Short mmCIF file of C-alpha atoms and ligand atoms in Angstrom, two decimals:
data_model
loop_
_atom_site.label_atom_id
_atom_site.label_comp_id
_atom_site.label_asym_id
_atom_site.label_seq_id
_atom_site.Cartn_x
_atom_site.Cartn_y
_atom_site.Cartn_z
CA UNK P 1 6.78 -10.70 15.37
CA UNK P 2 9.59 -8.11 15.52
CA UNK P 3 9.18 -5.09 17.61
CA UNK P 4 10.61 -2.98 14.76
CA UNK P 5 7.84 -0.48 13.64
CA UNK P 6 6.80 -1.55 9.77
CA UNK P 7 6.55 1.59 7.68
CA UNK P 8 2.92 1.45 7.46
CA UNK P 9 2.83 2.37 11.58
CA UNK P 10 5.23 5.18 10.94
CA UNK P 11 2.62 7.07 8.02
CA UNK P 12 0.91 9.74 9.98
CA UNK P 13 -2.62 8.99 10.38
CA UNK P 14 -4.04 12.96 9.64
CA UNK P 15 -2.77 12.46 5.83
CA UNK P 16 -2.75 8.78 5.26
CA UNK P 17 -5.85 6.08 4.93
CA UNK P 18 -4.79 2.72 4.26
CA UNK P 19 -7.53 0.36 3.01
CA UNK P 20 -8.05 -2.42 6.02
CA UNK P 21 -7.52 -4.54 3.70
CA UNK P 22 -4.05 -3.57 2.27
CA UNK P 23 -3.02 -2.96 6.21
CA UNK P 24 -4.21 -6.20 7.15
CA UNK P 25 -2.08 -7.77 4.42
CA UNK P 26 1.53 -5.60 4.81
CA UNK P 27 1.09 -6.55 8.69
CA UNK P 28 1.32 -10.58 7.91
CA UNK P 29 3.47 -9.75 4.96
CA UNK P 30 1.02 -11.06 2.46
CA UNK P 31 1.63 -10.13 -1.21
CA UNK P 32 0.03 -6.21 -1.77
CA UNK P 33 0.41 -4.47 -5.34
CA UNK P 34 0.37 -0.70 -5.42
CA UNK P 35 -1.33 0.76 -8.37
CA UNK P 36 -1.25 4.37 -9.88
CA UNK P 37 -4.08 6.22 -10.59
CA UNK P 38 -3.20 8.43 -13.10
CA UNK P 39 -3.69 6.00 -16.00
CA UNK P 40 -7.71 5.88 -14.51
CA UNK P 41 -8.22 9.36 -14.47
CA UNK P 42 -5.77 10.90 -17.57
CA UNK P 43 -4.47 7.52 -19.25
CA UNK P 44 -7.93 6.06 -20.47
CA UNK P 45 -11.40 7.51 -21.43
CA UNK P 46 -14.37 6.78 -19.86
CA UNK P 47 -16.17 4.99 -19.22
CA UNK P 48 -13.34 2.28 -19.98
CA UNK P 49 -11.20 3.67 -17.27
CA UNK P 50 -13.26 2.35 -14.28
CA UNK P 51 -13.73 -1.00 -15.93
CA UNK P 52 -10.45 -1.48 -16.46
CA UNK P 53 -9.16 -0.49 -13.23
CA UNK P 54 -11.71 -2.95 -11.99
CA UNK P 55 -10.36 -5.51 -13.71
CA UNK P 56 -6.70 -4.51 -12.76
CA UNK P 57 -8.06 -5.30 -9.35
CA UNK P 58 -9.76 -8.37 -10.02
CA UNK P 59 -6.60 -10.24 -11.94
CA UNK P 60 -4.52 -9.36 -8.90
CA UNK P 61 -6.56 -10.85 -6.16
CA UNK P 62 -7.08 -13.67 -8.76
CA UNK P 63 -3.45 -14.28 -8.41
CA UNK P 64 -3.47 -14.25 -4.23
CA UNK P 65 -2.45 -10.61 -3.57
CA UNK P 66 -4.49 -7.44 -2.67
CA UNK P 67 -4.35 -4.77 -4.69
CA UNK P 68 -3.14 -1.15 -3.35
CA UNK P 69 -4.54 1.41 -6.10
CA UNK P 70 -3.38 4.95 -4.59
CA UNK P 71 -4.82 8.45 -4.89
CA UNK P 72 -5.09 11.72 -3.04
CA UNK P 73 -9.33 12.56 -2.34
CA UNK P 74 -10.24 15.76 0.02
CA UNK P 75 -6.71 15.67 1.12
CA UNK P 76 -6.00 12.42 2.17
CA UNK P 77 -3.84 10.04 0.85
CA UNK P 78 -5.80 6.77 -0.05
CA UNK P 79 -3.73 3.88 -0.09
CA UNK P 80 -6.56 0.91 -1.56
CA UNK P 81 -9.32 2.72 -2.91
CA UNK P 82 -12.86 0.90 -2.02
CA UNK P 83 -15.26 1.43 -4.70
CA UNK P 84 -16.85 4.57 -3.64
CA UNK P 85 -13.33 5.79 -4.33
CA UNK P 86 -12.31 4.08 -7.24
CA UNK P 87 -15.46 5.99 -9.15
CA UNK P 88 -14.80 8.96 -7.73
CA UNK P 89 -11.19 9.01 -9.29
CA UNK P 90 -12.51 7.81 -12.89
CA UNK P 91 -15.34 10.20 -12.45
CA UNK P 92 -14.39 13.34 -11.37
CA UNK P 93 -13.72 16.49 -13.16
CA UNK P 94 -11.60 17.91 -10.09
CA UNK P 95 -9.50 15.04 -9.79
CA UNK P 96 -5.91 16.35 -11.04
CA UNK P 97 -2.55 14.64 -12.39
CA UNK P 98 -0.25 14.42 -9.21
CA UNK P 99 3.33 14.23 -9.42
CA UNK P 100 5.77 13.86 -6.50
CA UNK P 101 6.36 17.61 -6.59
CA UNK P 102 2.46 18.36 -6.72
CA UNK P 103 1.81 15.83 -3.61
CA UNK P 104 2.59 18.75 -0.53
CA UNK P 105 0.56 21.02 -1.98
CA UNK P 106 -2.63 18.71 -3.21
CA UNK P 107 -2.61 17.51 0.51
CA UNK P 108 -1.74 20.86 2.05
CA UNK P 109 -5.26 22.43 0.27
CA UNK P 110 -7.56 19.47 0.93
CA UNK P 111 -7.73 18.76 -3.02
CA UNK P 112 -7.82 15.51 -4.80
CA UNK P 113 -5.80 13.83 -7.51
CA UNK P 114 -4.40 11.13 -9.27
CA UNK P 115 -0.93 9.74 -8.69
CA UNK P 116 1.52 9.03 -11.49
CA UNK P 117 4.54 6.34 -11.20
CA UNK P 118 6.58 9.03 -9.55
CA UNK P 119 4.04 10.27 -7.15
CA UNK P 120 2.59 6.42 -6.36
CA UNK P 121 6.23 5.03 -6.21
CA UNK P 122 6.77 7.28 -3.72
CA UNK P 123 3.72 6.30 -1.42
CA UNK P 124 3.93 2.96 -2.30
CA UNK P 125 7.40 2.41 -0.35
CA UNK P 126 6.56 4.75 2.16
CA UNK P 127 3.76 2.18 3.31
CA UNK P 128 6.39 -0.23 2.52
CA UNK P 129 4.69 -2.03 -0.84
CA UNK P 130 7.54 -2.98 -3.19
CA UNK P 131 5.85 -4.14 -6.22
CA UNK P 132 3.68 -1.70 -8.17
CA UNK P 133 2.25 -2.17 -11.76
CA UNK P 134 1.64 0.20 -14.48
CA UNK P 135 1.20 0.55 -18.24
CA UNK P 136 4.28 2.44 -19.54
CA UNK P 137 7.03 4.35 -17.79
CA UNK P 138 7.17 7.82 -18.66
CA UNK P 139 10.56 9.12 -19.91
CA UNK P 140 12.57 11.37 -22.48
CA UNK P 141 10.15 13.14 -24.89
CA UNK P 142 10.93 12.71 -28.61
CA UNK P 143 11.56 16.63 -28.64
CA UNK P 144 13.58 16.91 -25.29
CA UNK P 145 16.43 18.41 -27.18
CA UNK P 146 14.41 21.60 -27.80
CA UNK P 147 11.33 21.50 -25.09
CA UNK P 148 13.53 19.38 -22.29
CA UNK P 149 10.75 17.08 -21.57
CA UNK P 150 11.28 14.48 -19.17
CA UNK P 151 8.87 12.89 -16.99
CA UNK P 152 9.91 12.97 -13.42
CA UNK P 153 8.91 8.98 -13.44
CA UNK P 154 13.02 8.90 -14.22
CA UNK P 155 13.76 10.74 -11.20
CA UNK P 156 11.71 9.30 -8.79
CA UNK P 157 12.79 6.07 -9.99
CA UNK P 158 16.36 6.56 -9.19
CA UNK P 159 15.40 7.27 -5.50
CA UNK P 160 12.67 5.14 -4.42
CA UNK P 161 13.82 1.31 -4.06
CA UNK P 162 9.96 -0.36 -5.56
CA UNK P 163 10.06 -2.55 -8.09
CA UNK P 164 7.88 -1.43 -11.28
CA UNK P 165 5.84 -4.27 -13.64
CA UNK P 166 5.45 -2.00 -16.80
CA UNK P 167 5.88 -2.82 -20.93
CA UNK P 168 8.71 -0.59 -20.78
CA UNK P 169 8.83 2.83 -21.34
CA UNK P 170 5.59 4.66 -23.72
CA UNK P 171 6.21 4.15 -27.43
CA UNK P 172 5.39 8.13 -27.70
CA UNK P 173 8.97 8.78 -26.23
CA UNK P 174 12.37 8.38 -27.32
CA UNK P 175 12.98 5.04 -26.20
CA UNK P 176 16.58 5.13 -26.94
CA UNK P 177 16.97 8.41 -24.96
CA UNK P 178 15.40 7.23 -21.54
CA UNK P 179 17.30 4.01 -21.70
CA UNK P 180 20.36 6.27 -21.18
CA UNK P 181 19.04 7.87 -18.27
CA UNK P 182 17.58 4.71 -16.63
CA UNK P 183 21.16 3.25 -16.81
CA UNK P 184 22.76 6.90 -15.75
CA UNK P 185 20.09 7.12 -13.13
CA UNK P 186 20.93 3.69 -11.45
CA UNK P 187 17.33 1.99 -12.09
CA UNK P 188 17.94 -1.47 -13.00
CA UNK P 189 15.87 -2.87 -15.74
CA UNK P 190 15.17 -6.95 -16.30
CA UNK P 191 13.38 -8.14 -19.66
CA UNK P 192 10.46 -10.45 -18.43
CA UNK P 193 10.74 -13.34 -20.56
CA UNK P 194 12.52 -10.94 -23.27
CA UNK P 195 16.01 -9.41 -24.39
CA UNK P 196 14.60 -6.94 -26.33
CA UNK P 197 13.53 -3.70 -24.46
CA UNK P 198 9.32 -3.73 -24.78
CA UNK P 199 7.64 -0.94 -26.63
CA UNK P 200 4.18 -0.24 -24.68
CA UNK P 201 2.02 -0.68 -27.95
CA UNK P 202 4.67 -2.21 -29.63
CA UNK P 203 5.83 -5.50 -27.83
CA UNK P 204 9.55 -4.35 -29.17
CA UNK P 205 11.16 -1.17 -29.06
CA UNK P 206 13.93 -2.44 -30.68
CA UNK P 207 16.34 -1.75 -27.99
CA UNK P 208 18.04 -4.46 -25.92
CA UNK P 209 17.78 -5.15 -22.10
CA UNK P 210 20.89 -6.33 -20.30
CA UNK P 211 19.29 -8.60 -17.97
CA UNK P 212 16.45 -11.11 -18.45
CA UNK P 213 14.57 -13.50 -16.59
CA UNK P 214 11.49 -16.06 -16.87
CA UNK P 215 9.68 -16.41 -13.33
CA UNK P 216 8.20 -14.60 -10.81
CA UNK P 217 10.43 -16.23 -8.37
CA UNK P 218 13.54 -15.05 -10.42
CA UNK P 219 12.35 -11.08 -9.36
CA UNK P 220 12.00 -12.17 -6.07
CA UNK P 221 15.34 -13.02 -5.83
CA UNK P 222 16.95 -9.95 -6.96
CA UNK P 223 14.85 -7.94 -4.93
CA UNK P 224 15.66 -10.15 -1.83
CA UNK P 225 19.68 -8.64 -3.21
CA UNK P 226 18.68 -5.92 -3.53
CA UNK P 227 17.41 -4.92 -0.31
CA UNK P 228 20.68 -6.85 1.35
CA UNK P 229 22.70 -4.40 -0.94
CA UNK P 230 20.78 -1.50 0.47
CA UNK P 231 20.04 -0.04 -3.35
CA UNK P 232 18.55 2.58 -3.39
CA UNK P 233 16.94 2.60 -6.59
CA UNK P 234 13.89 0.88 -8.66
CA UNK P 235 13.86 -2.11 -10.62
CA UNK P 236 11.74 -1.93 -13.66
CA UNK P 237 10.51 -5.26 -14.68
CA UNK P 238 10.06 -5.09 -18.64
CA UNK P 239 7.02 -7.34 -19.53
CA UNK P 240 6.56 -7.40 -23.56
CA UNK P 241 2.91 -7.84 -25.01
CA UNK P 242 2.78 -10.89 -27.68
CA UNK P 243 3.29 -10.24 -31.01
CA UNK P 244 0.16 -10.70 -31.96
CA UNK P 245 -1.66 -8.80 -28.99
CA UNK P 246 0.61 -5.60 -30.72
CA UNK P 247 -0.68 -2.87 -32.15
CA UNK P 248 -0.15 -3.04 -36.00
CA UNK P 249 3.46 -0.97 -36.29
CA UNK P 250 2.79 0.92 -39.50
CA UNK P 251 -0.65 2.34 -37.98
CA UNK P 252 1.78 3.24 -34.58
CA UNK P 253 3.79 4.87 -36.95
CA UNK P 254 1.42 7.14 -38.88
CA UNK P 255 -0.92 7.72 -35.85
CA UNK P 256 2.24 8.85 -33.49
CA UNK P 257 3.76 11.19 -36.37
CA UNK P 258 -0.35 12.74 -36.21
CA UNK P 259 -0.35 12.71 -32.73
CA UNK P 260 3.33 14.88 -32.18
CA UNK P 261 2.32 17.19 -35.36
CA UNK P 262 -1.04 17.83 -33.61
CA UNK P 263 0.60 18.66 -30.44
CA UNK P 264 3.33 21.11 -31.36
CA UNK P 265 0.29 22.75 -33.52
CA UNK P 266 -1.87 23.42 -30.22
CA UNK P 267 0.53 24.06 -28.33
CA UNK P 268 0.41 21.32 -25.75
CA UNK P 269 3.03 21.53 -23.00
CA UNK P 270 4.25 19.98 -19.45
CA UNK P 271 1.87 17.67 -18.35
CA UNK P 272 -0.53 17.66 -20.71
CA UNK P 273 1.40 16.03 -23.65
CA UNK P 274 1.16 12.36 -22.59
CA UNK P 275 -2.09 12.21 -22.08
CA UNK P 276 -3.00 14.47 -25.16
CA UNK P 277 -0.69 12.00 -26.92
CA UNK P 278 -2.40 8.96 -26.16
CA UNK P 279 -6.27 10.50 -26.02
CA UNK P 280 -4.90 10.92 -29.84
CA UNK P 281 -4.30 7.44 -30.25
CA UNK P 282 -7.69 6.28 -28.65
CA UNK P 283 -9.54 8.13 -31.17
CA UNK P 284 -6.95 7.77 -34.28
CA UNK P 285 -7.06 4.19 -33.80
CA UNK P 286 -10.95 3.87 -33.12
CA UNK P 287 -10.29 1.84 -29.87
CA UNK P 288 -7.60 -0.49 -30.95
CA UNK P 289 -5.06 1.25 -29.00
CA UNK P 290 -7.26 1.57 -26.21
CA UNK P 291 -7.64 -2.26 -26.31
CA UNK P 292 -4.19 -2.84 -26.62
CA UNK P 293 -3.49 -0.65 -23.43
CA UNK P 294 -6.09 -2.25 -21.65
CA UNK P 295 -4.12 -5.21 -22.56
CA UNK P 296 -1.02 -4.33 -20.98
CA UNK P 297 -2.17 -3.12 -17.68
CA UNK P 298 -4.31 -6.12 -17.08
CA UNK P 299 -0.86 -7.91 -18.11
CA UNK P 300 1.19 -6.15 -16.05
CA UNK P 301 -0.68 -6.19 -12.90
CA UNK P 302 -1.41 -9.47 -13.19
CA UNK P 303 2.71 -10.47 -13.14
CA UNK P 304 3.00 -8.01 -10.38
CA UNK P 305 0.39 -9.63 -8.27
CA UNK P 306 2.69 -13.40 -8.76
CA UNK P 307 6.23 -11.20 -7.83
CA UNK P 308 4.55 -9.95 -5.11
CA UNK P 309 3.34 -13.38 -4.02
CA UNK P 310 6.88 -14.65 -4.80
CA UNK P 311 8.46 -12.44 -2.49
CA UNK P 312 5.90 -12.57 0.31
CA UNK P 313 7.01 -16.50 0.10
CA UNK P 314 10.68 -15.56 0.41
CA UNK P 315 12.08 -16.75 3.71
CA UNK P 316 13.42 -13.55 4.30
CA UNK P 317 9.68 -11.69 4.64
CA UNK P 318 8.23 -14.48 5.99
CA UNK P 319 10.29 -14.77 8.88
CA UNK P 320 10.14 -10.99 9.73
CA UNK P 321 6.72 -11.27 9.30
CA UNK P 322 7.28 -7.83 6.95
CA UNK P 323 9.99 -6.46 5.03
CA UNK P 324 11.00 -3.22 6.92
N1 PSU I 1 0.98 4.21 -18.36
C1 PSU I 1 -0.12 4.13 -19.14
N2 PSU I 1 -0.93 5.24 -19.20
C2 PSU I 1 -0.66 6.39 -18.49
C3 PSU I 1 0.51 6.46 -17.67
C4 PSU I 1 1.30 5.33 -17.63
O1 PSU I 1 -0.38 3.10 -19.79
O2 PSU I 1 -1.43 7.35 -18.56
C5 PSU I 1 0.81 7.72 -16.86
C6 PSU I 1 1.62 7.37 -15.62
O3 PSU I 1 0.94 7.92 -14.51
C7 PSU I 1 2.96 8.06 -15.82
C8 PSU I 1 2.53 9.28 -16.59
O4 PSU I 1 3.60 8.35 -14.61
O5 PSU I 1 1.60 8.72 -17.54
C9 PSU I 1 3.71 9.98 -17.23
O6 PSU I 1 3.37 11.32 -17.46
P1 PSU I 1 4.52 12.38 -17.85
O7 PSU I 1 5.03 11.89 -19.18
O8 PSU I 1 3.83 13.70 -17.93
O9 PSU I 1 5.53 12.29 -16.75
MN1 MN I 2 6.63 15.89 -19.03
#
């Protein structure tokens, strides 16, 4: 053991509560993925949402690694929700979206909320978990020339050195646009199994990715480089649905054109427009897409949960007994 302090001794115990479990595992440097919240509580409908983020749990332990879902309840920062929790966040009507910026101040008032990537990247490396799953990476809105939407997933990416298992960036975005700003932000992207850039629904967005790899033990490697080169950035980790898991492109098509005429119309701003947008393709779709997104997340996770295990294995964490 070294007598260097692992991050999760340094989180200050009046704000943080890390699930035994999850601080059992970080202190042999077992494999831990972080998971967001937000997707439970804003991404899905119930009662799917607490299912699925069930089974998010399940595939990862399946695979050897515990899984770190994070949220904020009555103030505290929950890092590995137990049950109890994990309903509370699917079933609450108090439970708000939480953004980095939004973190302080949830804490500050004793209130509760779900993380997004930002907000959950952020947590996640200051208990010092670098793999994290989600769904889809938010990014540039389609209408960011006029409204300037972009999520702050972008920016909190280009600070906070985790490495994200998503199917790219959401289909509802300009996918073109936030590939610009992941490069000009420094996050480094790697096609899992791919060199096409995924498209959430879609398992192509019809972009290219730079970089692409085929194993779990590939990602471990470059994050093993990437923590020698100090970077200070994420890497995204691009994992494409099959073809035939998609959902059908000409209904993405019609249902997304719906879906950004409806929101202009009602005036849906800020935070509110992704999950607006893809509560419209739940119903539009009656389920499919909801299927399909279950689809990825179980997906995702599930890689995340062999990286993690990957990099636990490296010799590098296992002879520090933690990554610091
Ligand atoms: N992936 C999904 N469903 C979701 C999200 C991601 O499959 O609901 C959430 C994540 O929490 C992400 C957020 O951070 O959407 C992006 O929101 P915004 O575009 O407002 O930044
Ligand atoms: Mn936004």
């Amino acid at each position: 053991m070294s007598d260097v302090p692992l991050p999760l001794d340094l989180l200050d115990p009046a704000v943080f509560d890390v699930h035994d479990e999850v601080a059992a595992a970080l202190r042999a440097g077992a494999a831990v993925v972080a998971l967001e919240s937000t997707i439970i509580s804003h991404g899905l409908p119930r009662p799917e949402n607490l299912r699925v983020a069930t089974e998010v749990e399940d595939i990862v332990r399946s695979r050897g690694a515990v899984p770190a879902t994070i949220a904020v309840l009555d103030g505290r920062v929950r890092i590995g929700l137990d049950d109890d929790a994990l309903d509370q966040v699917a079933q609450r009507d108090d439970i708000v979206k939480v953004s980095s910026r939004d973190l302080a101040t949830i804490v500050a008032r004793g209130g509760s909320g779900a993380t997004t990537v930002a907000a959950t990247s952020h947590i996640a490396h200051l208990a010092g978990i670098e793999v994290f799953a989600t769904g889809g990476l938010g990014g540039v809105h389609r209408q960011a020339r006029d409204s300037w939407d972009e999520s702050a997933d972008l920016g909190a990416l280009s600070v906070t050195p985790v490495t994200v298992v998503c199917s790219g960036v959401k289909s509802i975005l300009d996918v073109s646009a936030t590939l610009e700003r992941l490069e000009t932000l420094n996050v480094g992207v790697l096609g899992y199994g791919t060199n096409q850039f995924p498209g959430f629904y879609l398992s192509d967005s019809g972009h290219p990715v730079h970089w692409s790899v085929d194993s779990a033990d590939a990602v471990a490697d470059i994050m093993g480089s990437r923590r020698a080169l100090n970077i200070p950035s994420a890497l995204v980790v691009a994992y494409p649905l099959p073809q035939n898991a998609q959902l059908d492109p000409d209904l993405h098509h019609d249902v997304l054109e719906e879906g950004l005429r409806r929101a202009a119309a009602r005036n849906i701003t800020g935070k509110d427009v992704t999950p607006f947008l893809l509560d419209h393709f739940h119903r539009a779709t009656h389920g499919a897409s909801l299927l399909v997104n279950e689809q990825i997340i179980v997906r995702n996770s599930e890689l995340a949960a062999r990286i993690a295990t990957a990099r636990a294995a490296s010799p590098e964490v296992s002879r520090s007994g933690a990554a610091s």
